[in-house]
mmCIF file of C-alpha atoms in Angstrom:
data_model
loop_
_atom_site.group_PDB
_atom_site.id
_atom_site.type_symbol
_atom_site.label_atom_id
_atom_site.label_comp_id
_atom_site.label_asym_id
_atom_site.label_seq_id
_atom_site.Cartn_x
_atom_site.Cartn_y
_atom_site.Cartn_z
ATOM 1 C CA ILE A 223 -10.542 4.119 -4.213
ATOM 2 C CA PRO A 224 -9.242 2.151 -7.217
ATOM 3 C CA GLU A 225 -12.185 0.860 -9.234
ATOM 4 C CA ASN A 226 -9.907 -0.963 -11.997
ATOM 5 C CA PRO A 227 -6.449 -1.983 -10.698
ATOM 6 C CA SER A 228 -5.278 -3.008 -14.230
ATOM 7 C CA ASN A 229 -5.090 0.889 -15.120
ATOM 8 C CA SER A 230 -1.544 2.098 -15.451
ATOM 9 C CA THR A 231 -2.143 5.025 -13.436
ATOM 10 C CA PRO A 232 -4.558 3.574 -10.456
ATOM 11 C CA THR A 233 -6.715 6.106 -8.653
ATOM 12 C CA THR A 234 -5.244 6.961 -4.942
ATOM 13 C CA PRO A 235 -7.155 7.136 -1.862
ATOM 14 C CA SER A 236 -8.941 10.558 -1.413
ATOM 15 C CA ILE A 237 -8.292 12.525 1.905
ATOM 16 C CA GLN A 238 -11.610 13.310 3.294
ATOM 17 C CA VAL A 239 -12.193 16.326 5.845
ATOM 18 C CA SER A 240 -14.970 17.275 7.556
ATOM 19 C CA ASP A 241 -14.276 20.596 8.935
ATOM 20 C CA GLY A 242 -12.634 22.511 6.179
ATOM 21 C CA TYR A 243 -13.793 24.677 3.135
ATOM 22 C CA GLY A 244 -11.724 22.623 0.891
ATOM 23 C CA THR A 245 -8.844 20.569 -0.050
ATOM 24 C CA LEU A 246 -5.766 20.845 -2.170
ATOM 25 C CA ALA A 247 -3.476 18.170 -2.845
ATOM 26 C CA ALA A 248 -0.164 17.226 -4.691
ATOM 27 C CA VAL A 249 0.053 13.708 -5.840
ATOM 28 C CA ARG A 250 2.934 11.606 -6.674
ATOM 29 C CA SER A 251 2.082 8.271 -8.144
ATOM 30 C CA VAL A 252 4.895 5.928 -8.366
ATOM 31 C CA SER A 253 4.633 2.551 -10.364
ATOM 32 C CA TYR A 254 7.376 0.118 -11.462
ATOM 33 C CA THR A 255 8.280 -1.516 -14.608
ATOM 34 C CA THR A 256 10.667 -4.160 -15.168
ATOM 35 C CA VAL A 257 13.356 -3.247 -17.817
ATOM 36 C CA ALA A 258 16.327 -5.839 -18.140
ATOM 37 C CA GLY A 259 15.305 -7.572 -14.863
ATOM 38 C CA ILE A 260 15.423 -4.432 -13.034
ATOM 39 C CA SER A 261 12.533 -2.599 -11.453
ATOM 40 C CA VAL A 262 12.561 1.002 -12.842
ATOM 41 C CA PRO A 263 10.188 3.393 -10.924
ATOM 42 C CA VAL A 264 7.782 5.503 -13.248
ATOM 43 C CA GLU A 265 6.549 8.502 -11.501
ATOM 44 C CA VAL A 266 3.337 10.803 -12.631
ATOM 45 C CA ASN A 267 2.675 13.712 -10.367
ATOM 46 C CA THR A 268 -0.952 15.276 -10.590
ATOM 47 C CA ALA A 269 -2.899 17.615 -8.268
ATOM 48 C CA VAL A 270 -6.502 17.848 -7.462
ATOM 49 C CA ALA A 271 -8.578 20.468 -5.499
ATOM 50 C CA ALA A 272 -12.017 20.884 -4.321
ATOM 51 C CA PHE A 273 -13.675 23.742 -2.418
ATOM 52 C CA TYR A 274 -17.082 23.573 -0.488
ATOM 53 C CA PRO A 275 -19.882 25.833 0.299
ATOM 54 C CA SER A 276 -19.681 24.473 4.117
ATOM 55 C CA PRO A 277 -17.782 21.897 5.980
ATOM 56 C CA GLY A 278 -18.829 18.524 5.172
ATOM 57 C CA SER A 279 -20.593 19.533 2.032
ATOM 58 C CA THR A 280 -21.045 16.682 -0.708
ATOM 59 C CA THR A 281 -21.194 19.672 -3.684
ATOM 60 C CA PHE A 282 -18.340 21.632 -4.796
ATOM 61 C CA SER A 283 -18.130 25.264 -5.181
ATOM 62 C CA ASP A 284 -16.380 27.144 -8.216
ATOM 63 C CA ALA A 285 -13.189 28.987 -7.082
ATOM 64 C CA GLY A 286 -12.300 30.690 -10.485
ATOM 65 C CA THR A 287 -8.723 29.646 -11.550
ATOM 66 C CA VAL A 288 -6.743 27.303 -9.639
ATOM 67 C CA THR A 289 -3.098 26.928 -10.493
ATOM 68 C CA ILE A 290 -0.125 24.479 -8.938
ATOM 69 C CA ASN A 291 3.682 25.634 -9.878
ATOM 70 C CA SER A 292 1.902 28.065 -12.386
ATOM 71 C CA LYS A 293 0.139 25.385 -14.255
ATOM 72 C CA SER A 294 -3.558 25.438 -14.322
ATOM 73 C CA LEU A 295 -5.728 22.636 -13.185
ATOM 74 C CA THR A 296 -9.033 21.855 -15.213
ATOM 75 C CA LYS A 297 -12.244 22.350 -13.793
ATOM 76 C CA SER A 298 -14.984 19.577 -14.252
ATOM 77 C CA SER A 299 -18.768 20.072 -14.507
ATOM 78 C CA ASN A 300 -18.909 19.517 -10.765
ATOM 79 C CA ASN A 301 -16.440 22.260 -9.911
ATOM 80 C CA ALA A 302 -13.709 19.611 -8.874
ATOM 81 C CA TYR A 303 -10.102 20.745 -10.110
ATOM 82 C CA VAL A 304 -7.655 18.346 -11.410
ATOM 83 C CA TYR A 305 -4.055 18.692 -13.437
ATOM 84 C CA GLN A 306 -4.734 16.732 -16.471
ATOM 85 C CA ASN A 307 -1.908 17.539 -18.833
ATOM 86 C CA LEU A 308 0.638 14.839 -18.759
ATOM 87 C CA THR A 309 2.597 16.180 -21.773
ATOM 88 C CA ASP A 310 3.766 18.995 -19.673
ATOM 89 C CA PRO A 311 4.499 17.172 -16.320
ATOM 90 C CA LEU A 312 4.527 18.944 -12.728
ATOM 91 C CA SER A 313 7.739 18.927 -10.783
ATOM 92 C CA PHE A 314 7.579 19.152 -6.991
ATOM 93 C CA SER A 315 10.806 20.291 -5.942
ATOM 94 C CA THR A 316 8.235 23.093 -4.703
ATOM 95 C CA VAL A 317 4.713 23.305 -4.398
ATOM 96 C CA THR A 318 2.864 26.387 -4.928
ATOM 97 C CA TRP A 319 -0.863 26.858 -5.024
ATOM 98 C CA SER A 320 -2.735 29.840 -6.447
ATOM 99 C CA VAL A 321 -6.386 30.472 -6.446
ATOM 100 C CA SER A 322 -8.040 33.510 -7.704
ATOM 101 C CA GLY A 323 -11.261 33.083 -5.859
ATOM 102 C CA SER A 324 -14.935 33.747 -6.591
ATOM 103 C CA SER A 325 -17.978 34.908 -4.463
ATOM 104 C CA SER A 326 -17.822 31.811 -2.269
ATOM 105 C CA VAL A 327 -13.935 30.982 -2.095
ATOM 106 C CA PRO A 328 -11.265 33.586 -1.170
ATOM 107 C CA ALA A 329 -8.164 34.177 -3.099
ATOM 108 C CA ILE A 330 -5.488 31.769 -1.990
ATOM 109 C CA ASN A 331 -1.793 31.930 -2.418
ATOM 110 C CA TYR A 332 0.207 29.150 -0.512
ATOM 111 C CA THR A 333 3.756 27.635 -0.632
ATOM 112 C CA GLU A 334 4.385 24.332 1.147
ATOM 113 C CA ASP A 335 6.913 24.530 3.373
ATOM 114 C CA ARG A 336 7.202 20.435 3.721
ATOM 115 C CA SER A 337 8.484 17.546 1.344
ATOM 116 C CA LEU A 338 6.204 15.085 -0.120
ATOM 117 C CA PRO A 339 6.252 11.794 2.043
ATOM 118 C CA SER A 340 8.180 8.710 0.857
ATOM 119 C CA PHE A 341 7.910 4.907 1.070
ATOM 120 C CA SER A 342 11.172 2.994 0.416
ATOM 121 C CA GLY A 343 9.965 -0.375 0.766
ATOM 122 C CA TYR A 344 8.779 -1.226 -2.581
ATOM 123 C CA ALA A 345 11.005 -4.117 -3.131
ATOM 124 C CA SER A 346 9.782 -6.083 -0.066
ATOM 125 C CA LEU A 347 6.256 -5.728 -1.100
ATOM 126 C CA PRO A 348 4.560 -9.235 -1.656
ATOM 127 C CA THR A 349 3.912 -10.218 -5.184
ATOM 128 C CA THR A 350 1.403 -12.873 -3.935
ATOM 129 C CA ILE A 351 -1.171 -12.528 -1.111
ATOM 130 C CA THR A 352 -2.839 -15.631 0.291
ATOM 131 C CA ARG A 353 -6.279 -14.692 1.302
ATOM 132 C CA SER A 354 -6.446 -17.152 4.162
ATOM 133 C CA ALA A 355 -3.192 -15.947 5.632
ATOM 134 C CA GLY A 356 -3.689 -12.432 5.863
ATOM 135 C CA LEU A 357 -1.132 -9.864 5.061
ATOM 136 C CA THR A 358 1.284 -7.672 6.982
ATOM 137 C CA ILE A 359 2.884 -5.007 5.211
ATOM 138 C CA ALA A 360 6.358 -3.464 6.967
ATOM 139 C CA LEU A 361 6.202 0.257 7.140
ATOM 140 C CA GLY A 362 8.569 1.648 10.230
ATOM 141 C CA SER A 363 11.575 3.325 8.866
ATOM 142 C CA SER A 364 10.742 2.870 5.156
ATOM 143 C CA VAL A 365 8.177 5.572 5.601
ATOM 144 C CA SER A 366 9.241 9.143 5.978
ATOM 145 C CA GLY A 367 7.646 12.615 6.398
ATOM 146 C CA ALA A 368 4.008 11.170 6.887
ATOM 147 C CA ASP A 369 1.172 11.719 8.954
ATOM 148 C CA SER A 370 -0.743 8.883 7.912
ATOM 149 C CA VAL A 371 -0.338 5.815 5.705
ATOM 150 C CA TYR A 372 -3.202 4.041 3.641
ATOM 151 C CA VAL A 373 -2.490 0.535 2.487
ATOM 152 C CA VAL A 374 -4.783 -0.678 -0.304
ATOM 153 C CA VAL A 375 -5.506 -3.893 -1.854
ATOM 154 C CA ALA A 376 -7.345 -4.419 -4.621
ATOM 155 C CA ASP A 377 -8.666 -7.288 -6.906
ATOM 156 C CA TYR A 378 -9.637 -7.128 -10.855
ATOM 157 C CA ASN A 379 -13.163 -7.827 -9.829
ATOM 158 C CA ASN A 380 -13.998 -4.338 -7.950
ATOM 159 C CA HIS A 381 -13.316 -5.386 -4.534
ATOM 160 C CA SER A 382 -10.895 -3.125 -2.633
ATOM 161 C CA LEU A 383 -9.851 -2.565 0.890
ATOM 162 C CA ILE A 384 -8.052 0.479 2.333
ATOM 163 C CA LYS A 385 -6.731 0.815 5.778
ATOM 164 C CA ARG A 386 -5.184 3.771 7.553
ATOM 165 C CA VAL A 387 -2.333 3.611 9.917
ATOM 166 C CA ALA A 388 -0.269 6.324 11.572
ATOM 167 C CA GLY A 389 2.680 7.501 9.800
ATOM 168 C CA ASN A 390 5.368 6.041 12.536
ATOM 169 C CA ALA A 391 3.279 2.644 12.452
ATOM 170 C CA SER A 392 5.632 -0.266 12.271
ATOM 171 C CA GLY A 393 3.505 -1.941 9.797
ATOM 172 C CA CYS A 394 -0.273 -2.489 8.825
ATOM 173 C CA THR A 395 -1.992 -5.936 9.007
ATOM 174 C CA ILE A 396 -4.818 -7.009 7.148
ATOM 175 C CA THR A 397 -6.720 -10.128 8.169
ATOM 176 C CA ALA A 398 -7.929 -13.054 6.461
ATOM 177 C CA ALA A 399 -11.426 -12.390 7.454
ATOM 178 C CA GLU A 400 -10.986 -8.794 5.558
ATOM 179 C CA LEU A 401 -9.654 -10.655 2.476
ATOM 180 C CA ALA A 402 -12.288 -13.307 2.416
ATOM 181 C CA GLY A 403 -14.545 -11.577 -0.189
ATOM 182 C CA PHE A 404 -11.647 -11.119 -2.760
ATOM 183 C CA THR A 405 -11.487 -12.786 -6.120
ATOM 184 C CA ALA A 406 -8.756 -15.101 -6.682
ATOM 185 C CA GLY A 407 -6.519 -13.920 -9.663
ATOM 186 C CA GLN A 408 -4.556 -10.789 -10.054
ATOM 187 C CA GLY A 409 -4.660 -7.656 -8.273
ATOM 188 C CA MET A 410 -3.118 -4.628 -6.909
ATOM 189 C CA LEU A 411 -1.307 -3.516 -3.723
ATOM 190 C CA GLN A 412 -0.418 0.259 -2.791
ATOM 191 C CA VAL A 413 1.417 2.106 -0.037
ATOM 192 C CA VAL A 414 0.210 5.576 0.276
ATOM 193 C CA PRO A 415 1.997 7.896 2.751
ATOM 194 C CA TRP A 416 0.485 11.593 3.017
ATOM 195 C CA ASN A 417 0.639 14.431 5.136
ATOM 196 C CA TYR A 418 -1.645 17.529 5.661
ATOM 197 C CA LYS A 419 -1.635 21.221 7.098
ATOM 198 C CA SER A 420 -4.391 23.558 7.616
ATOM 199 C CA GLU A 421 -4.356 27.174 6.965
ATOM 200 C CA ASP A 422 -7.030 29.953 7.176
ATOM 201 C CA PHE A 423 -7.884 32.406 4.560
ATOM 202 C CA ASN A 424 -10.728 34.904 5.226
ATOM 203 C CA ASP A 425 -11.701 32.976 8.613
ATOM 204 C CA LYS A 426 -12.189 29.777 6.335
ATOM 205 C CA LYS A 427 -9.979 26.581 6.850
ATOM 206 C CA TYR A 428 -8.548 24.969 4.006
ATOM 207 C CA TYR A 429 -6.429 21.676 3.696
ATOM 208 C CA PHE A 430 -3.052 21.427 1.730
ATOM 209 C CA VAL A 431 -2.141 17.748 1.447
ATOM 210 C CA LEU A 432 1.002 15.873 0.184
ATOM 211 C CA GLU A 433 0.424 12.438 -0.961
ATOM 212 C CA SER A 434 2.694 9.826 -2.280
ATOM 213 C CA ALA A 435 1.401 6.418 -3.805
ATOM 214 C CA TYR A 436 3.472 3.440 -4.608
ATOM 215 C CA THR A 437 1.699 0.671 -6.642
ATOM 216 C CA ARG A 438 2.725 -2.675 -7.131
ATOM 217 C CA MET A 439 0.466 -4.327 -9.990
ATOM 218 C CA GLY A 440 -0.445 -7.707 -11.123
ATOM 219 C CA ILE A 441 0.214 -9.277 -7.764
ATOM 220 C CA THR A 442 -1.250 -12.962 -7.500
ATOM 221 C CA ILE A 443 -4.093 -13.259 -4.882
ATOM 222 C CA ASN A 444 -4.596 -16.815 -3.812
#
């Protein structure tokens, strides 16, 4: 969940699973900047992975070396993995994972057979949200390749709201009551289509996620 929507690369919602031994996610983040009056997309690709000693665990297991498209993810002190080298950007024309494994995590080699989901409706996202009126975001045919969509609203005072709808939903409605606690000023609006597939390795289920986050920064909240 975004904690500070003023960041240029805001954190996208994490995908939670309760019956698997790990989640490996390729994440495309798209924000827009205005150049000569034209909105230009700025894309940053990253990847995250976490492996659990048992389904539903809140701690992570060491999984050895984890790579996506032959590029190594960095293991943090809590054994979560993230791709951090933005000087060597990822391309998601294909997505191939490789995990060397450990005593508790099997070796994993997996290539996606799906494309990253997309959202073509950025231009129609509002630049102003009136809390008393609520908010409806049109989705429908603007979303492709998604099982589900998150819609995220956040202000600059650490208030945030995430709503999940089906990948084929016509839209997402956030009520005035849900926005009542937000602070007037600037904020962020994010549309995040995603899909997932599970695969078994050594009789353990692992989830592979493809996620795209489209962010409009600096919206006005009235």
